[in-house]
Amino acid sequence: MNIKLKIFFTFILLLTITQFVNAEWVWTKKASLPFGCKRDRAVSFSINGFGYLGTGLDSANMVRTDFWKYDTLTDSWSQVADFPGTARRDAVAFVIDSFAYVGTGIDDSSAWGTIMSDFYRYDASLNNWIQIDSMGSGLSYGVFKAASFSVGGKGYVSTGRVWGAPVSETWMYDPGIDTWTQKMNFPMFGGRNGAVAFAIGTKAYLTTGSDDNYFFNDLWEYDATLDAWSQKQNFPGTARIASVAFTLDTIAFVGTGSDGGYTNDFWYYNPNSNQWNYANQFPGDARRGASVFTLYNYGYLACGKSAFGTKRDLWQLAYKAQEPPNSVQQFSFAKTFSVYPNIVSVNSFIQLNEIPEGNFELKIFDSSGKLIDKTSTDKKNIFMSGDIFKTSGEYFIQLKSSNRNLYSPIKKIMVL
């Protein structure tokens, strides 16, 4: 076969495969942050059905303390209480129950600023911050460019950079006693900074990042019960730093970042099979230092820095062509759908009433927007087992039509 013809057929085959794979996951552009709010190396999280983003570097390379809230139903941003600590970049954030925790970082755009160890808890219901125990419980140094996650009601901060050198330390925060405890170090020699982490079930995972010489694409699983690390299947993209990671259902997405240039590829990981698959190319500018959060089983990516400068855009990742939860259509039916009681204790039963005729999928989300249970029903009234609500906090319930992209209004349940 002619070499040019062979290359042509190879290109067509690759294009067909790419289009087939890309059809599973769809990015949609959403409302950008307000003018003047471009942001790089910020922190982000989701609580009570809203996404939050704050701190980081603005387009003038100045560190900031402002915080912003994203509402999926109105596709809009509004400003909330400023982060009360020193302005900073490359901090970390994690969520435990209905509270967010933000801390560490560095207070300058250069590497010669003050490295922070202080931490603050954000209460979204009161829109206020309170200072908690500093990471390291009195050690003389902080950390920046660390990775963070929460597992089993505890928060963790691992790896990062301290005074010109990557570190391997892992620290656990217990909100019940407001205390940090050092855990097993990340096992790679030379430390790691600029890595990303995610949690699925009772395990956490840390991937990508760099030491002082190389970028990495290895993946490590942390078992909090055993306080032990074990290596898993490598991230299949290029080795990189300053990427993003988030979870939808029981799979994790990792993408963007810098491998020497800016990247926009996304891959997803299934811990049950220990396998990675290609998801798609992020359609916005390739970038590093972006921020992510999840709401109602949709992923959101915002901001970061590209070859064209600091960004303020927001994008939503959805599976196939499912209708986003802020569709106007969601209010066109199921207005009488109700939940009783809507204030219950842990492991209590609840009743769902006035479900419209037809087949519906019932989804339950926790306060971070993570899908924790789903079931199908064609009944008008149903009881739900109380073992779904294993911990106190806020939960959200929504119906979706099985044969149309229609959503009910979201119902909130408070579990005491």
XYZ file of C-alpha atoms in Angstrom:
416
model
C 0.000 0.000 0.000
C 1.198 3.510 -0.794
C 2.742 5.082 2.337
C 0.636 8.248 1.976
C -2.527 6.159 1.606
C -1.565 4.120 4.684
C -1.101 7.299 6.723
C -4.456 8.596 5.458
C -6.331 5.436 6.520
C -4.548 5.455 9.881
C -5.653 9.060 10.401
C -9.278 8.223 9.523
C -9.220 5.243 11.923
C -7.810 7.363 14.756
C -10.332 10.103 14.046
C -13.193 7.590 14.156
C -11.957 6.115 17.447
C -11.521 9.574 18.944
C -15.024 10.639 17.927
C -16.466 7.429 19.361
C -14.705 7.896 22.686
C -15.487 11.605 22.855
C -19.183 10.895 22.429
C -19.371 9.605 26.007
C -18.361 12.841 27.731
C -19.448 16.358 26.778
C -18.047 19.726 27.893
C -20.400 22.721 27.955
C -19.303 26.305 28.543
C -21.040 27.961 31.503
C -21.017 31.427 33.077
C -17.539 32.883 33.575
C -16.520 34.546 36.812
C -17.161 38.316 36.808
C -14.791 40.687 35.032
C -11.699 41.309 37.103
C -11.832 37.819 38.621
C -9.372 35.902 36.481
C -7.668 33.355 38.678
C -4.752 30.918 38.660
C -3.728 28.399 41.362
C -6.907 28.974 43.386
C -8.710 26.479 45.635
C -12.208 25.151 45.007
C -14.813 22.866 46.576
C -18.561 22.185 46.646
C -20.966 22.306 49.601
C -24.767 22.212 49.871
C -25.355 22.254 46.131
C -23.025 25.169 45.310
C -19.478 25.398 43.968
C -16.891 27.697 45.563
C -13.622 29.172 44.277
C -11.175 31.551 45.932
C -7.645 32.705 46.765
C -4.956 32.268 44.069
C -3.275 34.690 41.674
C -5.171 37.281 39.627
C -4.232 38.487 36.134
C -1.813 41.020 37.664
C -0.017 38.156 39.454
C -1.228 39.387 42.845
C -2.339 36.937 45.561
C -6.002 37.245 46.595
C -8.424 36.381 49.421
C -11.798 36.817 47.672
C -14.228 33.882 47.376
C -17.022 33.226 44.875
C -20.049 30.904 44.851
C -21.479 29.246 41.731
C -25.203 28.408 41.470
C -26.036 25.718 38.886
C -29.731 26.608 38.777
C -29.114 30.206 37.706
C -25.715 29.594 36.085
C -24.305 32.578 37.951
C -21.575 33.603 40.400
C -21.926 35.690 43.562
C -19.303 36.860 46.033
C -19.214 35.393 49.549
C -17.121 36.128 52.634
C -13.427 36.642 51.925
C -10.941 34.063 53.128
C -9.763 35.552 56.472
C -6.136 34.478 56.325
C -3.278 36.088 54.454
C -3.738 36.277 50.681
C -2.104 33.258 49.055
C -1.737 30.904 46.122
C -1.241 27.133 45.841
C -3.271 26.440 48.996
C -5.386 23.304 49.532
C -9.040 22.623 50.331
C -11.077 19.615 51.426
C -14.667 19.040 52.593
C -15.808 17.089 55.668
C -19.565 16.800 56.197
C -21.003 20.286 55.544
C -17.808 22.266 56.151
C -14.914 23.215 53.891
C -11.354 23.522 55.147
C -8.805 25.778 53.429
C -5.175 26.333 54.347
C -1.439 26.246 53.591
C -0.067 27.992 50.474
C 2.409 30.831 49.909
C 1.714 34.567 50.180
C 3.588 35.781 47.095
C 3.738 35.102 43.365
C 7.439 34.285 43.737
C 8.919 31.292 45.545
C 10.343 33.587 48.239
C 7.146 34.492 50.061
C 6.041 33.240 53.464
C 4.925 29.614 53.333
C 1.719 29.146 55.307
C 0.533 26.407 57.681
C -2.668 28.066 58.969
C -6.110 26.552 58.316
C -9.684 27.868 58.365
C -13.118 26.223 58.358
C -15.885 27.644 56.168
C -19.551 27.290 57.178
C -21.581 27.864 54.009
C -24.890 28.101 55.886
C -23.576 31.063 57.920
C -21.140 32.336 55.281
C -18.348 32.675 57.820
C -14.860 31.391 58.527
C -13.203 30.357 61.780
C -9.540 29.539 62.321
C -8.681 25.986 63.336
C -5.463 24.241 64.338
C -2.564 24.905 61.969
C -1.227 21.980 59.977
C 1.722 20.404 61.739
C 0.428 21.590 65.125
C 3.095 24.171 65.821
C 5.864 23.214 63.408
C 7.863 26.200 62.187
C 7.090 25.686 58.504
C 4.093 25.382 56.222
C 3.741 23.932 52.732
C 2.489 24.976 49.299
C 1.693 23.084 46.091
C 0.414 20.196 48.233
C -2.390 17.735 47.410
C -5.449 17.222 49.620
C -8.378 14.840 50.044
C -10.892 13.661 52.648
C -11.632 10.056 53.617
C -13.647 8.642 56.498
C -14.505 12.000 58.029
C -10.858 13.128 58.144
C -8.940 15.581 55.975
C -5.493 14.894 54.548
C -2.698 17.049 53.121
C 0.159 15.252 51.390
C 3.408 16.198 49.628
C 4.059 19.789 48.512
C 6.983 22.183 48.648
C 8.898 23.741 51.555
C 11.727 26.274 51.170
C 12.920 25.213 47.759
C 12.486 21.458 48.154
C 9.614 19.003 47.556
C 8.430 17.046 50.599
C 6.809 13.655 51.217
C 4.938 14.260 54.481
C 1.262 13.366 54.901
C -0.863 14.955 57.638
C -4.372 14.039 58.807
C -6.853 16.479 60.345
C -9.502 15.217 62.783
C -12.306 17.807 63.051
C -13.701 16.130 66.163
C -10.652 17.091 68.221
C -9.255 19.884 65.999
C -5.861 18.208 65.752
C -3.382 17.253 63.031
C -1.495 13.941 63.138
C 1.396 12.952 60.905
C 0.769 9.802 58.866
C 2.839 7.607 56.554
C 4.973 9.620 54.137
C 4.321 9.510 50.409
C 6.742 6.739 49.391
C 8.634 8.230 46.433
C 12.177 9.421 47.150
C 12.765 13.129 46.588
C 9.278 14.271 47.540
C 6.594 15.577 45.210
C 4.959 18.939 44.538
C 2.178 20.032 42.222
C 0.461 16.636 42.390
C -3.323 16.116 42.477
C -5.391 13.813 44.668
C -8.893 12.345 44.697
C -10.867 9.965 46.906
C -13.218 7.145 45.943
C -14.918 5.187 48.693
C -12.493 4.487 51.520
C -9.332 5.000 49.443
C -7.491 8.076 48.209
C -5.201 8.461 45.210
C -2.326 10.804 44.365
C -0.881 11.265 40.876
C 1.310 13.461 38.635
C 3.465 16.284 40.031
C 7.233 16.755 40.040
C 10.362 16.715 42.144
C 13.294 19.036 41.415
C 14.247 17.127 38.266
C 11.338 15.306 36.648
C 7.606 15.374 35.947
C 5.726 12.202 36.971
C 2.688 10.208 35.842
C 2.666 7.480 38.516
C -0.473 6.777 40.586
C -0.465 5.846 44.271
C -3.346 4.587 46.418
C -3.554 5.543 50.088
C -5.432 3.245 52.463
C -6.358 5.378 55.474
C -7.342 2.330 57.535
C -3.898 0.763 57.136
C -2.040 4.075 56.805
C -0.254 2.588 53.791
C 0.566 3.552 50.189
C 0.598 1.163 47.211
C 1.360 1.861 43.559
C -1.352 1.497 40.919
C -1.563 1.786 37.127
C 0.265 4.860 35.847
C -1.691 7.827 34.530
C -1.489 7.303 30.725
C -1.129 10.957 29.774
C 2.190 12.755 29.671
C 3.954 13.308 32.982
C 2.927 16.740 34.237
C 2.412 19.214 37.054
C -0.519 21.456 38.119
C -3.265 19.292 36.600
C -6.761 18.792 38.088
C -8.640 15.782 39.463
C -12.273 15.148 40.434
C -14.635 12.199 40.824
C -18.038 11.387 39.324
C -19.775 8.349 40.784
C -16.980 5.814 41.242
C -14.557 7.030 38.587
C -11.965 9.804 38.684
C -10.978 12.297 35.998
C -7.481 13.747 35.648
C -6.478 16.281 33.020
C -4.940 19.576 31.915
C -1.679 20.721 33.546
C 1.821 21.466 32.300
C 4.233 18.918 30.808
C 6.581 21.663 29.684
C 3.743 23.154 27.651
C 0.026 23.474 28.375
C -2.177 20.359 28.091
C -5.916 19.779 27.594
C -6.330 15.985 27.544
C -8.568 14.197 30.083
C -8.448 10.588 31.247
C -10.665 8.653 33.654
C -9.693 5.983 36.172
C -11.723 3.051 37.512
C -10.251 1.829 40.829
C -12.206 -1.434 40.663
C -10.366 -2.504 37.514
C -7.260 -0.354 38.097
C -7.611 0.852 34.498
C -7.425 4.234 32.775
C -9.360 5.250 29.661
C -9.191 8.303 27.452
C -12.111 10.686 28.069
C -11.674 13.621 25.682
C -9.895 16.860 24.907
C -10.981 19.797 27.038
C -12.356 22.319 24.480
C -11.171 25.458 26.259
C -7.623 26.745 26.125
C -5.035 24.203 27.259
C -3.983 25.270 30.746
C -2.448 24.498 34.110
C -3.391 25.559 37.651
C -7.152 25.300 37.027
C -9.767 24.674 39.751
C -12.461 21.977 39.825
C -15.547 20.975 41.807
C -18.476 18.583 41.314
C -22.214 19.204 41.665
C -25.038 16.685 41.143
C -22.642 14.296 39.404
C -21.392 16.911 36.947
C -17.794 18.064 36.862
C -16.863 21.757 36.646
C -13.503 23.227 35.615
C -12.695 26.920 36.033
C -9.860 29.393 35.562
C -6.159 28.492 35.436
C -3.449 29.876 33.168
C -2.995 29.259 29.439
C -0.640 30.522 26.747
C -3.092 33.420 26.410
C -2.965 34.423 30.076
C -4.982 33.889 33.249
C -8.557 32.619 32.736
C -11.966 33.194 34.328
C -14.075 30.748 32.269
C -16.144 27.829 33.590
C -16.906 24.533 31.858
C -19.206 21.646 32.803
C -18.491 17.970 32.059
C -21.516 15.690 31.636
C -21.946 12.074 30.587
C -23.243 11.773 27.024
C -25.998 14.278 26.325
C -27.760 14.292 29.685
C -29.518 17.554 30.451
C -27.648 19.716 32.993
C -29.431 20.278 36.325
C -29.975 23.977 35.643
C -32.245 23.323 32.661
C -35.430 25.390 32.633
C -37.238 22.153 31.790
C -36.643 20.756 35.266
C -39.375 23.013 36.670
C -41.972 22.026 34.074
C -43.111 18.861 35.850
C -43.118 17.085 39.213
C -43.906 20.302 41.086
C -45.984 18.342 43.610
C -43.174 15.854 44.306
C -42.453 15.935 48.050
C -40.291 14.292 50.713
C -41.512 13.508 54.249
C -40.092 13.972 56.764
C -37.329 16.275 55.556
C -35.599 16.456 58.948
C -34.592 12.987 60.140
C -32.002 11.191 62.236
C -29.239 8.938 60.923
C -30.589 5.642 59.490
C -34.191 6.937 59.437
C -36.718 6.083 56.718
C -38.207 8.725 54.428
C -41.272 8.727 52.187
C -41.433 10.214 48.679
C -44.904 11.315 47.611
C -46.669 12.535 44.459
C -44.177 11.082 41.992
C -45.626 11.633 38.481
C -46.772 8.697 36.360
C -44.029 7.031 34.349
C -40.560 5.645 34.890
C -38.120 7.761 36.869
C -34.601 7.586 38.181
C -34.214 8.825 41.739
C -30.815 10.320 42.618
C -29.516 11.245 46.083
C -26.512 13.556 46.533
C -24.543 14.491 49.621
C -23.671 18.076 50.563
C -20.606 18.083 48.292
C -22.751 17.173 45.277
C -21.474 13.584 45.157
C -23.989 10.974 43.990
C -24.411 8.478 46.845
C -27.409 6.446 45.667
C -29.763 6.049 42.727
C -32.706 3.806 41.968
C -35.509 3.467 39.428
C -39.220 3.647 40.244
C -42.615 3.731 38.531
C -44.646 4.149 41.741
C -46.417 7.271 42.966
C -45.320 6.914 46.608
C -42.287 5.018 47.894
C -40.373 4.471 51.138
C -36.595 4.729 51.141
C -34.364 2.755 53.485
C -32.640 4.806 56.148
C -29.286 3.084 55.687
C -28.577 5.538 52.853
C -28.104 8.334 55.390
C -25.170 7.021 57.409
C -23.863 10.383 58.633
C -25.431 13.667 59.666
C -25.545 16.565 57.222
C -27.541 17.833 54.255
C -28.686 15.563 51.406
C -30.455 16.388 48.150
C -32.980 14.336 46.146
C -33.954 14.771 42.505
C -36.115 12.838 40.031
C -35.143 12.399 36.380
C -37.481 11.110 33.703
C -36.164 7.859 32.220
C -37.193 8.649 28.649
C -36.776 12.448 28.569
C -34.241 14.908 29.924
C -36.621 16.320 32.524
C -35.708 16.956 36.145
C -37.788 17.637 39.229
C -37.034 20.498 41.601
C -34.321 19.499 44.086
C -35.539 18.511 47.569
C -33.321 18.917 50.634
C -33.165 16.550 53.625
C -31.457 17.438 56.889
C -30.035 14.414 58.734
C -29.285 15.082 62.412
